[in-house]
Short mmCIF file of C-alpha atoms in Angstrom, two decimals:
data_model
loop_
_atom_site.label_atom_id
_atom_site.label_comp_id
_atom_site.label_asym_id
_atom_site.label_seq_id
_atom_site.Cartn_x
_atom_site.Cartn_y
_atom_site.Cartn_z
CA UNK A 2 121.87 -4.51 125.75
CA UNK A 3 125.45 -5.10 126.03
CA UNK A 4 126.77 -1.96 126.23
CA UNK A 5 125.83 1.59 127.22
CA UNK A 6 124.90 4.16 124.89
CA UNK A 7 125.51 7.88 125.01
CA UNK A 8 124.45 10.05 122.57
CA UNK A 9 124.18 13.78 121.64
CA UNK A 10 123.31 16.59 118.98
CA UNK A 11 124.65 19.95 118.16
CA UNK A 12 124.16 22.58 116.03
CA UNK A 13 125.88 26.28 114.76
CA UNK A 14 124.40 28.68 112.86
CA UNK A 15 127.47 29.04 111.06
CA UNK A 16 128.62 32.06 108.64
CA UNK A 17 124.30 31.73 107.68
CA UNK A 18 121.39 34.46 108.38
CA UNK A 19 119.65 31.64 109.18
CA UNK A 20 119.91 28.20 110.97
CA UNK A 21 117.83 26.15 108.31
CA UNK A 22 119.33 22.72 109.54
CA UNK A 23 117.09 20.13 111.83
CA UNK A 24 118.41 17.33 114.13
CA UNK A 25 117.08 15.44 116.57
CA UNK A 26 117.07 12.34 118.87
CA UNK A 27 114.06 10.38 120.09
CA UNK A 28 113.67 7.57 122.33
CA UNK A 29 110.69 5.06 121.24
CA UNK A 30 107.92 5.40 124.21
CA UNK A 31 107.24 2.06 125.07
CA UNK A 32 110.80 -0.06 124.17
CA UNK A 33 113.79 1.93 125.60
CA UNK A 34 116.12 0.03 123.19
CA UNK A 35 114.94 1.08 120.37
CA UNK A 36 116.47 5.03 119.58
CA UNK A 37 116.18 7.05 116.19
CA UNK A 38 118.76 9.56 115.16
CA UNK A 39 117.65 12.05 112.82
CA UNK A 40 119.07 14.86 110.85
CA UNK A 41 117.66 17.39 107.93
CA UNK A 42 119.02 20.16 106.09
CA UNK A 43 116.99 22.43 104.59
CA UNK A 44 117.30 24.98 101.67
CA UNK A 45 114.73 27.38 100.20
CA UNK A 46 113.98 31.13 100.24
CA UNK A 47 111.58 32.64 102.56
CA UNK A 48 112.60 30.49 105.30
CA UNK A 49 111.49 27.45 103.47
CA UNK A 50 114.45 25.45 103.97
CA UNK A 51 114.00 25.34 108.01
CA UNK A 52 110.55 24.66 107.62
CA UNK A 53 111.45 21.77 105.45
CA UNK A 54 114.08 20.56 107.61
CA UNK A 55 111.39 20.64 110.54
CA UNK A 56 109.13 18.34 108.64
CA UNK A 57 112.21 15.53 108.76
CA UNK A 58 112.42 15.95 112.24
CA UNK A 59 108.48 16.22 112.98
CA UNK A 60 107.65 13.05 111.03
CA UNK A 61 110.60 10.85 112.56
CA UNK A 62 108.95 11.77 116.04
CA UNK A 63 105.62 10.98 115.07
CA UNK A 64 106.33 7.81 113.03
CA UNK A 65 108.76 6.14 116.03
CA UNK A 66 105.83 6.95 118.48
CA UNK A 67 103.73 4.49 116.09
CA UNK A 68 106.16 2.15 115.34
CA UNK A 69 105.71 -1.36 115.94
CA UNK A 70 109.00 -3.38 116.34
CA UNK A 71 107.62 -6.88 116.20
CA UNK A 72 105.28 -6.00 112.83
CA UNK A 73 107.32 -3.21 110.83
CA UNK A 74 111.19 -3.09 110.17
CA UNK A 75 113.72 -0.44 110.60
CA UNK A 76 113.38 0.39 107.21
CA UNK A 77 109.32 0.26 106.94
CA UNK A 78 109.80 2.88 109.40
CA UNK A 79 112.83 4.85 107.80
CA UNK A 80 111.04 5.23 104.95
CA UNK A 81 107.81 6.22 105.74
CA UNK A 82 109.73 9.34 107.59
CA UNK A 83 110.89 10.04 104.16
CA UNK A 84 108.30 9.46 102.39
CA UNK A 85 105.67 11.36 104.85
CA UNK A 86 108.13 14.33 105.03
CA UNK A 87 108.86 14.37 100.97
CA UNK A 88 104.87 14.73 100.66
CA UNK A 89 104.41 17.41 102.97
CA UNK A 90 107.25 19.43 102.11
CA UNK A 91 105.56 19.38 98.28
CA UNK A 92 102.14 20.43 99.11
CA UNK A 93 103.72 23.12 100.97
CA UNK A 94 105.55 24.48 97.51
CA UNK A 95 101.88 24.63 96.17
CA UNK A 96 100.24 26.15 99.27
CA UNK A 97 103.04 28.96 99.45
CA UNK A 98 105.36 31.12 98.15
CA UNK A 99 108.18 29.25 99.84
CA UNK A 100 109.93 26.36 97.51
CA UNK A 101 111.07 24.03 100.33
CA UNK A 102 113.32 21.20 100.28
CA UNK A 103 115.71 19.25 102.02
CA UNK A 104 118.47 16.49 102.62
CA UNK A 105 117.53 14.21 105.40
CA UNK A 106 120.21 11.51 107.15
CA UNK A 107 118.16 8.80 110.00
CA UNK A 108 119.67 6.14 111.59
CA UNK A 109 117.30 3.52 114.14
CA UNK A 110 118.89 1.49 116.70
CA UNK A 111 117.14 -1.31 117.96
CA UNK A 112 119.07 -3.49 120.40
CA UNK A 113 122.48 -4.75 118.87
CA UNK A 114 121.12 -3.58 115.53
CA UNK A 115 121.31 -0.39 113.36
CA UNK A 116 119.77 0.55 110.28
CA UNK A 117 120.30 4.29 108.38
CA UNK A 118 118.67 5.46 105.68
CA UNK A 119 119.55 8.82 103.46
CA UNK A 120 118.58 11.23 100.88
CA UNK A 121 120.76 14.26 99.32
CA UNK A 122 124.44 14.63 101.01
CA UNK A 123 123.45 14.66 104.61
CA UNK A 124 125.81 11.56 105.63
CA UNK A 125 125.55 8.82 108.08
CA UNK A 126 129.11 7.23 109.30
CA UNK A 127 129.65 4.19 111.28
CA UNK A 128 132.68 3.62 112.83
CA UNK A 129 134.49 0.88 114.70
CA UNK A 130 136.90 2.20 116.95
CA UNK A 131 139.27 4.05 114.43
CA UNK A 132 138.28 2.58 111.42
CA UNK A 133 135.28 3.78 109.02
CA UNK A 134 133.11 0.83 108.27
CA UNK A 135 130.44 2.84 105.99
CA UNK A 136 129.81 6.24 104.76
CA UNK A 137 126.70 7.28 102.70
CA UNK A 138 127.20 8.26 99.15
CA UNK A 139 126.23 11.67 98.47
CA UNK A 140 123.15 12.32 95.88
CA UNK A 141 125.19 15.05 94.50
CA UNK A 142 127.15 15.70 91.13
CA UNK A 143 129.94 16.41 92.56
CA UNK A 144 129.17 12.70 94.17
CA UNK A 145 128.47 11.44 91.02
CA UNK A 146 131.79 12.27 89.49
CA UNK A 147 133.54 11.41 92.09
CA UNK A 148 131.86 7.66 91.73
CA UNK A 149 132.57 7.44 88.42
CA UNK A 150 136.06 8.35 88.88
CA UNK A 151 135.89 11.59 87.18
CA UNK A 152 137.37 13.21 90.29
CA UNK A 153 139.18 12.95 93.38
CA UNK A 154 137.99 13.44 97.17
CA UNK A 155 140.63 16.86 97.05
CA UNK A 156 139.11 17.94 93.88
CA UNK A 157 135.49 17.41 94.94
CA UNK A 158 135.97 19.77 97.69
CA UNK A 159 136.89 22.62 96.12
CA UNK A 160 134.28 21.90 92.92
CA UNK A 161 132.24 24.79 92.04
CA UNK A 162 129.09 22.53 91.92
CA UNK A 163 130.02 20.81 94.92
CA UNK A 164 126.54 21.99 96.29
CA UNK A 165 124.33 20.99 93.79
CA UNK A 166 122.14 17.52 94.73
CA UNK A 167 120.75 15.18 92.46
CA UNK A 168 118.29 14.24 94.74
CA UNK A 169 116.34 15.49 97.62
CA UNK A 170 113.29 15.58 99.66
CA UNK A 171 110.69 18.19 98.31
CA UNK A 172 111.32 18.06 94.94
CA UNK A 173 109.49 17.15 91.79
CA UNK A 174 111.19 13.86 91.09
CA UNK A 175 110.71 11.02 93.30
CA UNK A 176 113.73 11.06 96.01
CA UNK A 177 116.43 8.61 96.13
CA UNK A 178 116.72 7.08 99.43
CA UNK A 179 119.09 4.65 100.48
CA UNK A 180 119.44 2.09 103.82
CA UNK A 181 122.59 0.82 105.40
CA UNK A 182 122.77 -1.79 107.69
CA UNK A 183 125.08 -2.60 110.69
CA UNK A 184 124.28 -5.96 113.24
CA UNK A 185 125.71 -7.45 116.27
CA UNK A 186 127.07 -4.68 117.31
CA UNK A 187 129.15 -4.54 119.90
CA UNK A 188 131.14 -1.79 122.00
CA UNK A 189 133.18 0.42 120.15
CA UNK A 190 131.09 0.68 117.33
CA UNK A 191 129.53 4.90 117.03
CA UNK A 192 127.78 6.37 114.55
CA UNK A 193 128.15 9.99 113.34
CA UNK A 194 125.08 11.89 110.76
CA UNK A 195 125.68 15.23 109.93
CA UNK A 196 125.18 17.70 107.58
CA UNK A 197 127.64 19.34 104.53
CA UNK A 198 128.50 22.45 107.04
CA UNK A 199 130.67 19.69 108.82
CA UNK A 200 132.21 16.76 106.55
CA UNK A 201 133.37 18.95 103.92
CA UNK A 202 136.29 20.20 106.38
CA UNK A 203 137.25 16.84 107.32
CA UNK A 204 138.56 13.62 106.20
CA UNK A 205 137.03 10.22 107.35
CA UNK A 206 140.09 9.59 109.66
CA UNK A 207 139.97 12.36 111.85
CA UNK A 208 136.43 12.20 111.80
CA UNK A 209 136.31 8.38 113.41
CA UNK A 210 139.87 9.44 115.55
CA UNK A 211 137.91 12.47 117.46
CA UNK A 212 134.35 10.72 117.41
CA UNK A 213 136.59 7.52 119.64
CA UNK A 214 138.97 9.81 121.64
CA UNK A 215 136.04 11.68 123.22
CA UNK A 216 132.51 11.68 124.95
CA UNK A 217 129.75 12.69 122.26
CA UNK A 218 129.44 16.03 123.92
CA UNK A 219 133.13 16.90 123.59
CA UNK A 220 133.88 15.68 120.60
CA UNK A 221 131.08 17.61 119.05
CA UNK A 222 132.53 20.54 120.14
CA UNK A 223 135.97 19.95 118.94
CA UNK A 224 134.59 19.20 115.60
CA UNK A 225 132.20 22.57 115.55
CA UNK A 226 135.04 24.20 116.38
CA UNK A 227 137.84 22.98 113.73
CA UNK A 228 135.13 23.35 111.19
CA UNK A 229 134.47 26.66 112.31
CA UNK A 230 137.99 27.29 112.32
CA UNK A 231 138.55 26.05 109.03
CA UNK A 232 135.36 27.88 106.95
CA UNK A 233 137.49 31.22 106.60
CA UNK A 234 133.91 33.25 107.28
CA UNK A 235 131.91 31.70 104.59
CA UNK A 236 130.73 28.38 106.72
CA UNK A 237 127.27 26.84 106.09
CA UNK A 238 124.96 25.75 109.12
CA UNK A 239 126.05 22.53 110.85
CA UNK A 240 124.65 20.37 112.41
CA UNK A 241 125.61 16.69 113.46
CA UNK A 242 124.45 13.61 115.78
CA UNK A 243 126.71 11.20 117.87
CA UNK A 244 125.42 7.76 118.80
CA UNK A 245 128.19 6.04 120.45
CA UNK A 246 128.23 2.39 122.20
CA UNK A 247 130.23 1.97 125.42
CA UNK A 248 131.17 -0.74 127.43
CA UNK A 249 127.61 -1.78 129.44
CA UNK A 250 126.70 -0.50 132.47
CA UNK A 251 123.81 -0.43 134.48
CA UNK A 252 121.41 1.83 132.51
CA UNK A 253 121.02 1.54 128.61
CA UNK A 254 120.77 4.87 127.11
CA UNK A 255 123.05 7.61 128.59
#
């Protein structure tokens, strides 16, 4: 490839009883270009929103062991995560007193290529260098307005219904899911997915400034920590994944 990639995940429980966000990041087993970056948060009493989020993480695993680069695309693959985890997260509502569901945010890079999917408002950024190139849309009303220019981005983060989705994994309607695309990528570019406990304390600027400034690792941790900093003791669980390209070096995937 030419450049080096680094990458990392993090997680805090927040102001929560319990840590019902998923992320992971998983390395295909036979084609070490090819990585998947995958995020899920879940909601549900009775610890049904973790065990929803798991399912996002769980299928993205299993379907990137079984993916086939040169017969299925990125988004064949994408969406059968989605699909797969949407299915078992509904027989679970009916097997249970639990009434799981969840967001989920992926993003697969395969050489110089990257292609994200979503579903709810878990978001996927990619930026180059400072600038934002693409942010998901949130499947939220508060989203919704906001599209149809019925509110600001100030106003949409103090809106009482700021949390409720229009769409999500788990439910009875069919989910909304949605790809993005980015190709020839170069170094410089980085991608960020994380969940509402982060973005909603930060603008897309600092976001990409801190994401460039820093290693993965640190600027994970500066980001916890401002959002922690900013939540005032009523901050949801976060959760967030770094894939960043670097000028190349030897190895591929750092």
């Amino acid at each position: 490839m030419p450049f080096t990639v680094e990458t990392c995940t993090a997680q805090h429980i927040g102001d929560r009883a319990e840590q019902q966000d998923r992320v992971g990041l998983f390395a295909h087993p036979t084609r070490p270009d090819v990585l998947l970056a995958i995020l899920a948060d879940g909601m549900g009493g009775h610890s049904g929103g973790a065990m929803a989020a798991e399912q996002v993480v769980i299928k993205g695993r299993q379907n990137l062991d079984v993916f086939a680069p040169r017969h299925e695309t990125a988004e064949q693959l994408l969406g059968s995560v989605l699909a797969d985890a949407h299915t078992v997260i509904r027989l679970t509502r009916f097997t249970s007193e639990q009434d799981p569901h969840s967001t989920a945010a992926a993003l697969l890079l395969q050489g110089d290529m990257v292609t994200w999917v979503h579903c709810g408002d878990s978001r996927v950024y990619h930026f180059r260098g400072l600038e934002t190139v693409a942010r998901t849309e949130d499947h939220s009303l508060v989203g919704e307005l906001q599209r149809r220019g019925k509110i600001d981005e100030q106003q949409a983060q103090h809106h009482p219904q700021r949390n409720v989705l229009l769409s999500c994994l788990g439910s009875d309607r069919e989910p909304r899911i949605e790809y993005g695309h980015a190709r020839q990528l170069t170094a410089g570019n980085s991608f960020l997915l994380c969940s509402d406990g982060l973005w909603a304390y930060f603008d897309d600027d600092e976001l990409a400034r801190t994401v460039h400034e820093h290693s993965p690792r640190a600027a994970a941790e500066i980001l916890i920590a401002r959002a922690r900093g900013r939540a005032g003791g009523s901050g949801d669980n976060i959760s967030l994944a770094i894939v960043k390209l670097l000028p190349s070096r030897k190895n591929g995937l750092a």
